[in-house]
XYZ file of C-alpha atoms in Angstrom:
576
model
C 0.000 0.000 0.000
C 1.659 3.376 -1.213
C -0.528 5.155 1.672
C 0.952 2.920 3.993
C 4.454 3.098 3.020
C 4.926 6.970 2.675
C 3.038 7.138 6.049
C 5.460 5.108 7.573
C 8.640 6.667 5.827
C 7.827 10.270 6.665
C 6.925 9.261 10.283
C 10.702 7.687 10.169
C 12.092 11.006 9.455
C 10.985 12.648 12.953
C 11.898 8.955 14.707
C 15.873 9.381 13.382
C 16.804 11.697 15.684
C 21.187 12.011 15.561
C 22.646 10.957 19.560
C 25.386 9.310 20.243
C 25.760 5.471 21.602
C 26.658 4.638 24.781
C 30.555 3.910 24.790
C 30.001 1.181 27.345
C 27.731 -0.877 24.376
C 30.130 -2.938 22.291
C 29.358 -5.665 19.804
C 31.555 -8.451 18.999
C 30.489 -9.011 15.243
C 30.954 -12.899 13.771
C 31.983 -11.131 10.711
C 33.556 -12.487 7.188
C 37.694 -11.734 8.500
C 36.657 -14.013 11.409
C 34.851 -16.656 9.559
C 38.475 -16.645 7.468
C 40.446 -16.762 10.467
C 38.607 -19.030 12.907
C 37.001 -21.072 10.474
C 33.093 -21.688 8.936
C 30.103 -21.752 10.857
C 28.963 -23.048 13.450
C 31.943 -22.778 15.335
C 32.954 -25.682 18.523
C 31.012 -24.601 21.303
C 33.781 -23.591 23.716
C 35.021 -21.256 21.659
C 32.389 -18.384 22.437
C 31.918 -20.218 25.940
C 35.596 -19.212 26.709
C 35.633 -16.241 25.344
C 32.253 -15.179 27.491
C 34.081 -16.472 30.457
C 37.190 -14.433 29.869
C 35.363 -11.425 29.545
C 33.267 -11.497 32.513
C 36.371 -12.397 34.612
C 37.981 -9.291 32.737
C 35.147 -7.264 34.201
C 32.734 -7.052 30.935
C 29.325 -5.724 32.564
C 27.087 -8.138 30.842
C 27.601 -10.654 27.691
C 25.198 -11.651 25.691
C 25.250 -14.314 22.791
C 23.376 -13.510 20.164
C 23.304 -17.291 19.022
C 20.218 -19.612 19.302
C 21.733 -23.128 20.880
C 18.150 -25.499 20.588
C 19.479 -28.652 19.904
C 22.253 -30.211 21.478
C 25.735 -30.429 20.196
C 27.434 -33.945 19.103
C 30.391 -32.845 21.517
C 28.585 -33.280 25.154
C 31.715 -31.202 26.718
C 31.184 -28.700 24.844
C 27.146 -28.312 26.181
C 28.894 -28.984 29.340
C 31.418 -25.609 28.950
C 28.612 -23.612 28.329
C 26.702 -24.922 31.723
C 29.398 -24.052 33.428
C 30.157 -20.562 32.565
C 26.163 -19.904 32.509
C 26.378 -21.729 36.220
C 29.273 -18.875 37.351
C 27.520 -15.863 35.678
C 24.545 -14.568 36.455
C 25.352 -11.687 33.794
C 25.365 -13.793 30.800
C 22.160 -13.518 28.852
C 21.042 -16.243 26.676
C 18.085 -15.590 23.432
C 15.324 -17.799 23.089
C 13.179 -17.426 20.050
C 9.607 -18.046 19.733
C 7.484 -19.401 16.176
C 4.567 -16.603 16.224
C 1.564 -18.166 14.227
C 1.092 -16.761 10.931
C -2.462 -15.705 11.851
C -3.280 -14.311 15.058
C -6.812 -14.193 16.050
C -6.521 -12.441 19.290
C -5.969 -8.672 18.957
C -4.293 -8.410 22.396
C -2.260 -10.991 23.067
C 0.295 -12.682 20.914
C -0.163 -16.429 20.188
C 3.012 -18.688 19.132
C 3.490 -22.231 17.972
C 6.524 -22.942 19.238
C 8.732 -21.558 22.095
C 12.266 -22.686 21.033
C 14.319 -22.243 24.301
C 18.144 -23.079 24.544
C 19.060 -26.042 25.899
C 20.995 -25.185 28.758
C 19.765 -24.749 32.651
C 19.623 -21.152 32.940
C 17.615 -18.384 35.509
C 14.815 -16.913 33.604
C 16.214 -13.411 34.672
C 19.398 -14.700 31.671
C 16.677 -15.576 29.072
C 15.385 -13.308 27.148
C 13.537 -13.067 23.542
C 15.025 -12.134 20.344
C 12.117 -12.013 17.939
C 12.062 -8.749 15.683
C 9.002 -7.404 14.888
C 8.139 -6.782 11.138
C 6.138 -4.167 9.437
C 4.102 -4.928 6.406
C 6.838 -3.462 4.753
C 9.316 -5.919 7.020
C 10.875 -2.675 8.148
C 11.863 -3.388 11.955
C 10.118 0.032 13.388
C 8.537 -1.533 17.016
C 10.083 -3.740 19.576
C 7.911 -6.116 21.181
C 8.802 -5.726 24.829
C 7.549 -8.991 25.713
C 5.618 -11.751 24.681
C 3.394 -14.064 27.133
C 4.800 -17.478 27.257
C 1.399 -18.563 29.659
C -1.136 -16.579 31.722
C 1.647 -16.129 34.083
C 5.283 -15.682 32.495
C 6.219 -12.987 29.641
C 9.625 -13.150 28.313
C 10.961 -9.634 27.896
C 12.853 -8.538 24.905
C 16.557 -9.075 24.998
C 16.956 -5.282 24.750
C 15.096 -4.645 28.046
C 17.264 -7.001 29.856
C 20.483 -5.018 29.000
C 18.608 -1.348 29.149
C 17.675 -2.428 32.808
C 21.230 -2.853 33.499
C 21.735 0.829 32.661
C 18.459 2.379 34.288
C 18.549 3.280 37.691
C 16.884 0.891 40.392
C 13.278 3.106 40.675
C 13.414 3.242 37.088
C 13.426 0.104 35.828
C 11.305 -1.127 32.965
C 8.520 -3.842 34.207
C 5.583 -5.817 33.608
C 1.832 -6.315 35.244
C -0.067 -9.686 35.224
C -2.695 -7.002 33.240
C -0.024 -6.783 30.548
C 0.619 -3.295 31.061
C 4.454 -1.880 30.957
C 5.887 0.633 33.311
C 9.209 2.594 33.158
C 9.239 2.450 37.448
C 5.805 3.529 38.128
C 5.116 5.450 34.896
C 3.140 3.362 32.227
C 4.637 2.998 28.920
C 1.928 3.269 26.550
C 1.865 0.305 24.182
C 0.208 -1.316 21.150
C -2.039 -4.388 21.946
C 1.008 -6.830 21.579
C 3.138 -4.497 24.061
C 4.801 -2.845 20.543
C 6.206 0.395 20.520
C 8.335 2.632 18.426
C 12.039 2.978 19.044
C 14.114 5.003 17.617
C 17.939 4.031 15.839
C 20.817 5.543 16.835
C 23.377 3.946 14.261
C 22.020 3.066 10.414
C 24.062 0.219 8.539
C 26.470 2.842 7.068
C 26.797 4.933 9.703
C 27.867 2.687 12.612
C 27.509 4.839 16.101
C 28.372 1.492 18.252
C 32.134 0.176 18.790
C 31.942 -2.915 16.470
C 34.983 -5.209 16.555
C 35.516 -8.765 14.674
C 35.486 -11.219 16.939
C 38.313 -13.081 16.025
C 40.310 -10.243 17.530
C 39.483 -10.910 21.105
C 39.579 -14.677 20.502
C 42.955 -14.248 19.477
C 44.028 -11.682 21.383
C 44.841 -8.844 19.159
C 42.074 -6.762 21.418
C 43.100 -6.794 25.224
C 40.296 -8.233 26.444
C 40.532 -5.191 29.642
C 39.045 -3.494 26.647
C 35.909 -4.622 27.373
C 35.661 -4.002 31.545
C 32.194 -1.994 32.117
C 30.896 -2.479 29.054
C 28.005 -5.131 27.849
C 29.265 -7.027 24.970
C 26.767 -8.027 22.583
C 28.226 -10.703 20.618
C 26.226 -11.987 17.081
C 26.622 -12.913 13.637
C 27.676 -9.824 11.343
C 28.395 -11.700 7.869
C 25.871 -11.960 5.257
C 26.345 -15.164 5.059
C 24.948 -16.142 7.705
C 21.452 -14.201 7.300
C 20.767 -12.199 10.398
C 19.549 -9.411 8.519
C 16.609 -6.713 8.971
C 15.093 -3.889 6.997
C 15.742 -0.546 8.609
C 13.275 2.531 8.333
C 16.826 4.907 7.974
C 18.698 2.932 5.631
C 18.239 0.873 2.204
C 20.986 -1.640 3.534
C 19.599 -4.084 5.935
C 21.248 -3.724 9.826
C 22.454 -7.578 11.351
C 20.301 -8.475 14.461
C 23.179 -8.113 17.004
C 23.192 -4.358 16.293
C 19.656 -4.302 15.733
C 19.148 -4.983 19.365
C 21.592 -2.038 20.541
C 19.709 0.213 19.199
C 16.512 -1.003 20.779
C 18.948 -1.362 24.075
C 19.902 2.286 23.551
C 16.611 3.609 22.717
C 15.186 2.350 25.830
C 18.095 3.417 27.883
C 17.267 7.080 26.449
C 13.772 6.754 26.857
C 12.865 7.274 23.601
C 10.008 4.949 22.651
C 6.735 6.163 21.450
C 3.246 4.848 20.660
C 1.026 5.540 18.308
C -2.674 7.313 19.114
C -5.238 4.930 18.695
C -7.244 4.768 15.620
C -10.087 6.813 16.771
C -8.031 9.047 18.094
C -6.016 9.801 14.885
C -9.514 9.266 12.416
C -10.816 12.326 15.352
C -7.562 14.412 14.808
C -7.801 13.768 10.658
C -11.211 14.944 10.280
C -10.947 17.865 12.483
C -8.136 19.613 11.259
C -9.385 19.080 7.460
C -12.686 20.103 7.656
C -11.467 23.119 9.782
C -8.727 23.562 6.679
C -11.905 23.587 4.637
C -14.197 25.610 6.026
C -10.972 28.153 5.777
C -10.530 27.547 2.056
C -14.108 27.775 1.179
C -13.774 31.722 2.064
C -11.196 32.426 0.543
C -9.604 33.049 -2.627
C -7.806 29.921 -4.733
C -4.590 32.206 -4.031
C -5.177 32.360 0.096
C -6.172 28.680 -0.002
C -3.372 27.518 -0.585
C -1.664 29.856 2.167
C -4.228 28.276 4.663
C -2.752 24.358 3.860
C 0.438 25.486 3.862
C 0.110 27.324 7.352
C -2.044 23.498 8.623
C 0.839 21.595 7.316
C 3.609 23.710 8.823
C 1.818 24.322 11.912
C 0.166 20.398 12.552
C 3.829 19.466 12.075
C 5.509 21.432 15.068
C 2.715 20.239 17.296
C 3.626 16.659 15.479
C 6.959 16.936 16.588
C 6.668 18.929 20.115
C 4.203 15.855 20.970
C 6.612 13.454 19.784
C 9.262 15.173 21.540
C 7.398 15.798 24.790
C 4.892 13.003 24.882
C 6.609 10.410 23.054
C 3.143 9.910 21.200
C 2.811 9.451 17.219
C -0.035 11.749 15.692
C -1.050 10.610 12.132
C 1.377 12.947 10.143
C 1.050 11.657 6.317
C -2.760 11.204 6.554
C -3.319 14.834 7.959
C -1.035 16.410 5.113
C -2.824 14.147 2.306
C -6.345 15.417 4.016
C -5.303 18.925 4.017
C -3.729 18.630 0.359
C -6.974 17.023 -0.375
C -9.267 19.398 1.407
C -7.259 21.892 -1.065
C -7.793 20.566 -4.084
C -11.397 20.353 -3.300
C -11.697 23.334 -2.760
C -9.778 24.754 -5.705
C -11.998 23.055 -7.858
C -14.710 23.692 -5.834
C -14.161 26.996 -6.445
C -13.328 26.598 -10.274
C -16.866 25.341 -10.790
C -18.659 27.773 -8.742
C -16.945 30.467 -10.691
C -17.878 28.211 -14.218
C -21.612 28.326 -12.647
C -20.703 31.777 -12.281
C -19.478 32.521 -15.613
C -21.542 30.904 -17.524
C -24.470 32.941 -15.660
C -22.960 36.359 -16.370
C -21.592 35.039 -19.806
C -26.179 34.330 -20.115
C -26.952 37.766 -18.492
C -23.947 39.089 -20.953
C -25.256 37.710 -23.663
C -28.632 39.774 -24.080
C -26.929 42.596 -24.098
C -23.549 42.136 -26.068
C -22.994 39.564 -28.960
C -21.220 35.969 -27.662
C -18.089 37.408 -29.686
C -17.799 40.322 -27.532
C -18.655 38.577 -24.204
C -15.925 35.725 -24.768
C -13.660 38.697 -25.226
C -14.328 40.453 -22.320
C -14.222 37.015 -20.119
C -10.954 36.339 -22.001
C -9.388 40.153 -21.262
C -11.693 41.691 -18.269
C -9.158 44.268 -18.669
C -11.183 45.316 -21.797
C -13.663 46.966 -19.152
C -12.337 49.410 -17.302
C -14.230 51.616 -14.648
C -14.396 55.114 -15.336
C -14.351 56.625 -18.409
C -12.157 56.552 -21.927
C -12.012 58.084 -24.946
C -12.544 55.270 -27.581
C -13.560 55.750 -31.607
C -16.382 54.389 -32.358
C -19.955 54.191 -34.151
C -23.252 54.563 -32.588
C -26.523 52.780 -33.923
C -30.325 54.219 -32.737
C -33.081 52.609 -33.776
C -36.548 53.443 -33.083
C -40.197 51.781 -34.394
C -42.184 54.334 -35.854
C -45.887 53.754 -35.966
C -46.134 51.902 -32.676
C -47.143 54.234 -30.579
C -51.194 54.325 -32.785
C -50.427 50.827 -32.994
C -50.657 50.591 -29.256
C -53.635 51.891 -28.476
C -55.211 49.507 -30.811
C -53.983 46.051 -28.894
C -55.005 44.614 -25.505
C -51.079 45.735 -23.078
C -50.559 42.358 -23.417
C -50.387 42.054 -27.039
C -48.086 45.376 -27.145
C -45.592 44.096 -24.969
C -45.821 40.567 -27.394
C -45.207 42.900 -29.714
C -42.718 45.348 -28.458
C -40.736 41.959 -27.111
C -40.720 40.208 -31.213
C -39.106 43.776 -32.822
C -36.900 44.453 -30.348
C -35.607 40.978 -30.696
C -35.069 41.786 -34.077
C -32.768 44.419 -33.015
C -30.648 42.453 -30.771
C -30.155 39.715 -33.548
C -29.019 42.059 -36.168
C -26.989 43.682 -33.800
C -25.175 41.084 -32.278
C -24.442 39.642 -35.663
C -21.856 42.003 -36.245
C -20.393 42.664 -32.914
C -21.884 45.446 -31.610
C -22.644 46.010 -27.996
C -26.486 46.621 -26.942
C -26.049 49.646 -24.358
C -29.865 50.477 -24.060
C -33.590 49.795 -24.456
C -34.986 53.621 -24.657
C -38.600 52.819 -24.850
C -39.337 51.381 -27.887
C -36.049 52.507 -29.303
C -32.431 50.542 -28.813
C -29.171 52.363 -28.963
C -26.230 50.172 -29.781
C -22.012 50.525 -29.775
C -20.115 49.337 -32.278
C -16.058 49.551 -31.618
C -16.196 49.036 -27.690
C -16.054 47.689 -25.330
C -13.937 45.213 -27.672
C -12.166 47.640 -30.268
C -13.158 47.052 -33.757
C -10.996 48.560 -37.092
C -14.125 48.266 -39.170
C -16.751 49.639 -36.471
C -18.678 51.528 -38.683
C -19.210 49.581 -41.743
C -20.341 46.855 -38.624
C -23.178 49.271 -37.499
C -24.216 50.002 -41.260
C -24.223 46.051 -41.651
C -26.319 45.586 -38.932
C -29.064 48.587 -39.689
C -29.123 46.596 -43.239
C -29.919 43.647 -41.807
C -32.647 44.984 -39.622
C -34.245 46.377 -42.352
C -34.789 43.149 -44.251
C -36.115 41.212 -41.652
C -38.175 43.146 -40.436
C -40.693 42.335 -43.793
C -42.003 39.441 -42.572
C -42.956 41.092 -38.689
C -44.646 44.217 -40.318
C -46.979 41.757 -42.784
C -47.797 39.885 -39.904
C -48.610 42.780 -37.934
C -50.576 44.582 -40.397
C -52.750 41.424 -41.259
C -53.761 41.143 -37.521
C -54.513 45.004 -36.897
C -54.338 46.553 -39.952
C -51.542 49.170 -39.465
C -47.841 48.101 -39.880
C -44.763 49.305 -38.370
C -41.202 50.393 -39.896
C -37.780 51.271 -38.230
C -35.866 54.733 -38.147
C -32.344 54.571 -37.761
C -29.196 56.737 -37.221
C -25.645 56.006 -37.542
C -22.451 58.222 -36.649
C -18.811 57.941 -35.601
C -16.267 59.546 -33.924
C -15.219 60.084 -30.457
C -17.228 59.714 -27.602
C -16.858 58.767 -23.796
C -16.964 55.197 -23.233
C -17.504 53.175 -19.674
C -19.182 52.399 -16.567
C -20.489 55.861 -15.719
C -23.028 56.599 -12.892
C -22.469 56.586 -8.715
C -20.717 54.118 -6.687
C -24.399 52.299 -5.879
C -25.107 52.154 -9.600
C -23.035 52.007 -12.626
C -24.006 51.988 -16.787
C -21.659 51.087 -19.301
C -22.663 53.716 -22.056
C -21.531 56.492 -24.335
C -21.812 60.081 -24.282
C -20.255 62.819 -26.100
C -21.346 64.597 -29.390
C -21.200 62.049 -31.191
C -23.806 60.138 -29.452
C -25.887 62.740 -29.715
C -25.927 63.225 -33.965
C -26.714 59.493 -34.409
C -29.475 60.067 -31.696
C -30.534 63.670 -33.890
C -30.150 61.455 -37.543
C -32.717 58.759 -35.888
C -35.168 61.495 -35.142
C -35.038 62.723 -38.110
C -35.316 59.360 -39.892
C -38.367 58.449 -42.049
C -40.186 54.764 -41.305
C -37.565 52.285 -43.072
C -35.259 55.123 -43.361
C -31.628 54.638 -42.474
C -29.276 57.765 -42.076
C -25.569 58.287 -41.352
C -23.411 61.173 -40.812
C -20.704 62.491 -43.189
C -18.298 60.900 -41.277
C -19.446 57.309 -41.306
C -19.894 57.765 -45.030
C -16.692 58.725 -45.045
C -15.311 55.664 -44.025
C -17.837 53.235 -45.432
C -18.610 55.096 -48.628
C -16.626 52.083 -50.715
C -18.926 49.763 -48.935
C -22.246 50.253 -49.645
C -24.549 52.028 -52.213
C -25.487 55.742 -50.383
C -28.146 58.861 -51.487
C -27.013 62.204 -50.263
C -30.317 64.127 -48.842
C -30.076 67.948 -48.072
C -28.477 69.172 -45.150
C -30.300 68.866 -41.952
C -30.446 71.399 -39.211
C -30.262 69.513 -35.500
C -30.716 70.448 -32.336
C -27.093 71.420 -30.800
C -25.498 72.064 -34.000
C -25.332 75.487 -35.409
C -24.731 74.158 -39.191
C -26.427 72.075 -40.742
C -25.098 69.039 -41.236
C -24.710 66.657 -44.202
C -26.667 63.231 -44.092
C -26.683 60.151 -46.145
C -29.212 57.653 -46.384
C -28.262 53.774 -46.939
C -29.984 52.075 -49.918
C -27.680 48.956 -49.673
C -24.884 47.170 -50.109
C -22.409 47.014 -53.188
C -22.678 43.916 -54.814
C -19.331 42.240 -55.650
């Protein structure tokens, strides 16, 4: 399981914690130069019984032989060497190993198949276990500290025979008949097997403990004096010989000997931790994400991802000050993932409100500019800006001439029907070449052409559009004047030039719109439009006049100009 192995490897960052060994813990290795130089294995008997002897007698604190001896040997005096130093001291420690079934249907108390014990008469307070307790991953991360032999006996961990030796007398680590484990009278939280975390002090390559091959002190190239104090640990350390274990701080696997100094020093130091307990950690998971959440829902995609960083950062100091201070393992990985999680939810949480979002405005957009201009805007919002600027552009009014007698003819109902089918007309014709509805004035529309997307050909756009207009709105008028006998035509005007485009209003209410001069000619040429009539200012025929088929009309005197002015109406467009 991925989950299960980044959980684990992150958690063994925090658990790797650089000390120094104890000088006084020194391991004997059974290594390839002394296979060479003593000869293959299994070695005679005596040999590591003598050794032991001499270095007890040379003051070693404690020995102990990491070798299992089950089954008798075929030399009896050699059996009987090893009685006999076990018989003189009491601080020689032997392993025993037990066979844990491969299924274990009791969730708090280990079950084995076989206890293999050694074969020699020794005090229980010498025996000890050796088993090494394997992650999922076979990464040795927990020490069992001991495992029940009956209802009665447990069989502590080879490590917490040789930590006691260091701890002082009111600190000593111990066992209940209720299973429970206590560093003097302080209980040491455990799994339901009596597991807990431990931390390394040495990895494979970076050796903290005094290793020596043990052919030295058989030999005596190492004065065995060299050893008063100390508690020898003496074990295989060739590969050959396959006392090997994955290590969470190392790809190389560490040999069991020095596998259980570290557990011996990491007890010594008191630094073993547990784990919360499920519901605990499931409690402490959902918590801090849906907090992280409700955070990120209310705020920007930009601040969201502020908020997880400051969870992650902040979860892991308390991760480590509880570590540190309660020797007690929070889930780390499985609060980061939530909170990365709880991110990306929102993010595109977020992303899809504001596509709700968009795609509403882009609808609401949409009756009033053409999709061309709206998808530009959404693309560039810098296209809009607030206030006002001084764009070129062309403005289009239309009004319906005739509807007002109309009206008073038709039930409201039917004159809003009405009203609703030609200014529909309008909008089609104008959105159909770009151009931007800015108002409903009445029963008359004014349109931009050239903002609030610019537009080189602006004008020739608006004179487009008022062509278009004109030809479909046949087929409305015959309609209307076959239900109530009068029909209805369009007056338009058309200029260009400069004008003042943008949101204009107060701060409570805002129009995008046009104003200037040149609004107001195209607003004059409209008025002054006959029904079907469409009129433009000398200067859009000055820039469409290639375009489209034009008659010149007399001047015209309007309202805020003191000349009149000269006017063109649109008959259509050159063909070819």
């Amino acid at each position: 399981n991925i989950f299960f192995t980044v959980s684990n490897t992150l958690t063994d960052i925090f658990l790797s914690g650089e000390r120094e060994a104890d000088p006084s813990i020194k391991i004997l290795g059974i290594d390839d130069e002394s296979l060479e130089r003593i000869g293959r294995w299994p070695w005679p008997r005596d040999i590591l019984a003598d050794l032991t002897d001499d270095l007890v007698n040379h003051g070693a604190k404690a020995v102990f032989v990491d070798v299992l001896y089950t089954e008798e040997s075929d030399d009896p005096k050699q059996d009987a060497r090893w009685q006999e130093v076990l018989d003189q001291h009491e601080n020689v420690y032997f392993p025993m190993y037990f066979t844990l079934s491969p299924y274990q249907e009791d969730p708090h108390r280990l079950s084995y198949d076989r206890a293999n014990f050694p074969i020699y008469d020794i005090d229980e307070d010498q025996l000890a276990h050796i088993n090494a307790w394997e992650g999922s991953d076979r990464v040795v991360r927990e020490v069992l500290l001991g495992i029940p032999l009956d209802e009665n006996t447990v069989i502590p961990a080879m490590a917490v025979r040789l930590a006691n030796l260091y701890l002082p007398d009111d600190f000593q680590i111990t066992w209940t008949k209720d299973n429970e484990w206590f560093y003097g009278d302080i209980p040491i939280a455990t799994g339901n097997y009596t597991q807990v975390y431990f931390s390394y002090t040495s990895t494979p390559t970076d050796r903290k403990f005094e290793i020596i091959p043990i052919a030295d002190a058989i030999d005596g190239t190492v004065d065995l004096s060299h050893f008063k104090d100390a508690t020898v640990l003496i074990g295989p350390y060739s590969v050959g010989l396959q006392d090997m274990y994955y290590v969470p701080n190392s790809q190389t696997r560490m040999f069991g000997v020095e596998l259980h100094a570290n557990i011996m020093q990491s007890l010594i130091d008191g630094m073993i931790f547990n784990e919360v307990s499920p519901v605990a950690g499931m409690m402490v998971i959902g918590l801090l994400a849906g907090l992280a959440y409700f955070l990120m829902e209310r705020v920007n995609a930009r601040r969201a991802i502020l908020v997880a960083v400051l969870f992650i950062v902040t979860y892991t100091i308390v991760f480590h000050f509880v570590l540190e201070r309660q020797n007690l393992i929070l889930p780390l990985f499985y609060v980061v993932f939530a909170i990365i999680v709880c991110y990306v939810t929102s993010i595109v949480s977020q992303y899809l409100l504001e596509r709700r979002e968009r795609s509403r405005v882009t609808g609401l957009s949409g009756r009033y500019v053409s999709q061309a201009v709206v998808d530009e805007i959404l693309s560039n919002p810098d296209a809009i800006k607030l206030g006002g600027e001084r764009k070129d552009v062309t403005l289009l009014f239309i009004d319906i001439r005739g509807f007002t007698p109309l009206s008073e003819k038709m039930e409201p109902e039917d004159v809003i029907n009405v009203l609703n089918e030609y200014l529909d007309l309008c909008t089609q014709a104008i959105f159909k070449y770009g151009g931007t509805l800015d108002k409903f004035i009445g029963d008359g529309v004014m349109a931009i052409f050239g903002a609030p997307v610019p537009q080189e050909d602006h004008a020739k756009r608006a004179v487009l559009a008022g062509i278009e207009l004109k030809s479909q709105a046949d087929e409305l008028n015959r309609r209307i004047e076959e239900k109530y006998g009068r029909s209805v035509r369009f007056g338009m005007g058309i200029n260009s030039g400069p004008a003042v485009i943008g949101n204009i209003g107060s701060k409570e209410r805002l129009e995008y719109t046009a104003i200037g001069d040149t609004v107001n000619l195209a607003s004059r040429l409209e008025s002054n439009a006959k029904p079907g009539q469409i009129l433009i200012s000398e200067e859009t025929y000055r820039r469409v006049k290639d375009d489209f088929v034009f008659k010149e009309l007399p001047p015209l005197k309007v309202k805020g100009k003191e000349k009149p002015v000269n006017v063109y109406e649109v008959e259509g467009k050159i063909i070819g």
